[in-house]
Amino acid sequence: MHFNYVLLGKCTKLWVFGGVVSRGMAREIGVAKKRRMKIRWFDHAMKEVNEYA
């Protein structure tokens, strides 16, 4: 997971795909929010949606 955060630090946006957010994904999303990164959400059909509840 450490390398994921290093790689995330090189990005300007985070894209989240699928309707199920795993524990690891949730941690990465939290880091992205903390860094005030733009987060784009896509459903299983690859349609952009608002943040999953």
Short mmCIF file of N, CA and C in Angstrom, two decimals:
data_model
loop_
_atom_site.label_atom_id
_atom_site.label_comp_id
_atom_site.label_asym_id
_atom_site.label_seq_id
_atom_site.Cartn_x
_atom_site.Cartn_y
_atom_site.Cartn_z
N MET A 1 0.81 -1.19 0.00
CA MET A 1 0.00 0.00 0.00
C MET A 1 0.86 1.26 0.00
N HIS A 2 2.03 1.19 0.58
CA HIS A 2 2.88 2.38 0.64
C HIS A 2 3.18 2.91 -0.76
N PHE A 3 3.50 2.01 -1.68
CA PHE A 3 3.80 2.45 -3.04
C PHE A 3 2.58 3.11 -3.68
N ASN A 4 1.37 2.63 -3.36
CA ASN A 4 0.15 3.26 -3.89
C ASN A 4 0.08 4.73 -3.49
N TYR A 5 0.43 5.04 -2.25
CA TYR A 5 0.38 6.42 -1.79
C TYR A 5 1.47 7.26 -2.44
N VAL A 6 2.63 6.67 -2.69
CA VAL A 6 3.69 7.38 -3.40
C VAL A 6 3.23 7.70 -4.82
N LEU A 7 2.66 6.71 -5.49
CA LEU A 7 2.15 6.92 -6.84
C LEU A 7 1.01 7.94 -6.85
N LEU A 8 0.13 7.88 -5.89
CA LEU A 8 -0.97 8.82 -5.78
C LEU A 8 -0.45 10.25 -5.64
N GLY A 9 0.69 10.41 -5.01
CA GLY A 9 1.30 11.73 -4.85
C GLY A 9 1.76 12.34 -6.16
N LYS A 10 1.91 11.52 -7.19
CA LYS A 10 2.32 12.00 -8.52
C LYS A 10 1.11 12.38 -9.37
N CYS A 11 -0.09 12.12 -8.87
CA CYS A 11 -1.32 12.32 -9.66
C CYS A 11 -2.01 13.62 -9.26
N THR A 12 -2.85 14.12 -10.18
CA THR A 12 -3.65 15.30 -9.90
C THR A 12 -5.12 14.94 -9.69
N LYS A 13 -5.52 13.74 -10.15
CA LYS A 13 -6.90 13.27 -10.01
C LYS A 13 -6.89 11.81 -9.61
N LEU A 14 -7.99 11.39 -8.99
CA LEU A 14 -8.21 9.98 -8.68
C LEU A 14 -9.51 9.57 -9.34
N TRP A 15 -9.48 8.51 -10.11
CA TRP A 15 -10.68 7.98 -10.74
C TRP A 15 -11.06 6.71 -10.01
N VAL A 16 -12.33 6.61 -9.62
CA VAL A 16 -12.84 5.45 -8.88
C VAL A 16 -13.84 4.73 -9.77
N PHE A 17 -13.62 3.43 -9.99
CA PHE A 17 -14.49 2.64 -10.87
C PHE A 17 -15.21 1.56 -10.09
N GLY A 18 -16.48 1.34 -10.45
CA GLY A 18 -17.27 0.27 -9.86
C GLY A 18 -18.11 0.74 -8.69
N GLY A 19 -19.07 -0.06 -8.32
CA GLY A 19 -20.01 0.31 -7.27
C GLY A 19 -19.60 -0.12 -5.88
N VAL A 20 -18.57 -0.94 -5.77
CA VAL A 20 -18.13 -1.44 -4.47
C VAL A 20 -16.76 -0.86 -4.16
N VAL A 21 -16.63 -0.20 -3.02
CA VAL A 21 -15.37 0.39 -2.61
C VAL A 21 -14.75 -0.50 -1.54
N SER A 22 -13.60 -1.07 -1.86
CA SER A 22 -12.91 -1.95 -0.90
C SER A 22 -12.26 -1.11 0.20
N ARG A 23 -11.78 -1.78 1.21
CA ARG A 23 -11.11 -1.09 2.31
C ARG A 23 -9.88 -0.32 1.82
N GLY A 24 -9.11 -0.94 0.94
CA GLY A 24 -7.93 -0.27 0.38
C GLY A 24 -8.30 0.94 -0.46
N MET A 25 -9.35 0.78 -1.27
CA MET A 25 -9.81 1.91 -2.07
C MET A 25 -10.27 3.05 -1.18
N ALA A 26 -10.97 2.72 -0.11
CA ALA A 26 -11.47 3.75 0.81
C ALA A 26 -10.30 4.53 1.43
N ARG A 27 -9.22 3.82 1.74
CA ARG A 27 -8.04 4.51 2.30
C ARG A 27 -7.41 5.44 1.28
N GLU A 28 -7.32 4.99 0.01
CA GLU A 28 -6.76 5.84 -1.04
C GLU A 28 -7.65 7.04 -1.30
N ILE A 29 -8.96 6.85 -1.29
CA ILE A 29 -9.90 7.95 -1.47
C ILE A 29 -9.74 8.96 -0.34
N GLY A 30 -9.58 8.46 0.88
CA GLY A 30 -9.36 9.34 2.03
C GLY A 30 -8.10 10.17 1.88
N VAL A 31 -7.03 9.55 1.40
CA VAL A 31 -5.78 10.28 1.18
C VAL A 31 -5.98 11.34 0.10
N ALA A 32 -6.67 10.98 -0.98
CA ALA A 32 -6.92 11.93 -2.07
C ALA A 32 -7.75 13.11 -1.57
N LYS A 33 -8.75 12.84 -0.74
CA LYS A 33 -9.57 13.93 -0.20
C LYS A 33 -8.73 14.84 0.70
N LYS A 34 -7.87 14.22 1.50
CA LYS A 34 -7.00 14.99 2.39
C LYS A 34 -6.07 15.91 1.59
N ARG A 35 -5.64 15.41 0.43
CA ARG A 35 -4.76 16.19 -0.46
C ARG A 35 -5.54 17.12 -1.38
N ARG A 36 -6.87 17.15 -1.20
CA ARG A 36 -7.76 17.99 -2.00
C ARG A 36 -7.65 17.73 -3.49
N MET A 37 -7.52 16.46 -3.82
CA MET A 37 -7.45 16.05 -5.23
C MET A 37 -8.86 15.94 -5.80
N LYS A 38 -9.00 16.17 -7.09
CA LYS A 38 -10.28 15.95 -7.76
C LYS A 38 -10.50 14.44 -7.86
N ILE A 39 -11.71 14.00 -7.51
CA ILE A 39 -12.05 12.58 -7.57
C ILE A 39 -13.21 12.41 -8.53
N ARG A 40 -13.03 11.55 -9.52
CA ARG A 40 -14.09 11.24 -10.48
C ARG A 40 -14.59 9.84 -10.20
N TRP A 41 -15.91 9.66 -10.20
CA TRP A 41 -16.56 8.40 -9.85
C TRP A 41 -17.26 7.83 -11.08
N PHE A 42 -17.10 6.53 -11.32
CA PHE A 42 -17.72 5.86 -12.46
C PHE A 42 -18.40 4.58 -11.97
N ASP A 43 -19.58 4.29 -12.52
CA ASP A 43 -20.27 3.07 -12.13
C ASP A 43 -19.76 1.89 -12.95
N HIS A 44 -20.37 0.73 -12.76
CA HIS A 44 -19.92 -0.50 -13.44
C HIS A 44 -20.07 -0.41 -14.96
N ALA A 45 -20.92 0.50 -15.44
CA ALA A 45 -21.13 0.67 -16.88
C ALA A 45 -20.23 1.78 -17.45
N MET A 46 -19.30 2.26 -16.64
CA MET A 46 -18.34 3.29 -17.02
C MET A 46 -19.00 4.66 -17.23
N LYS A 47 -20.15 4.86 -16.61
CA LYS A 47 -20.84 6.14 -16.67
C LYS A 47 -20.43 6.96 -15.45
N GLU A 48 -20.06 8.23 -15.68
CA GLU A 48 -19.65 9.05 -14.56
C GLU A 48 -20.85 9.38 -13.69
N VAL A 49 -20.66 9.25 -12.38
CA VAL A 49 -21.72 9.48 -11.41
C VAL A 49 -21.18 10.36 -10.28
N ASN A 50 -22.09 10.78 -9.40
CA ASN A 50 -21.67 11.49 -8.19
C ASN A 50 -21.02 10.49 -7.25
N GLU A 51 -20.42 11.00 -6.20
CA GLU A 51 -19.76 10.14 -5.21
C GLU A 51 -20.73 9.09 -4.68
N TYR A 52 -20.24 7.87 -4.50
CA TYR A 52 -21.05 6.79 -3.93
C TYR A 52 -21.31 7.07 -2.46
N ALA A 53 -22.47 6.73 -2.02
CA ALA A 53 -22.84 6.96 -0.61
C ALA A 53 -22.28 5.87 0.27
#
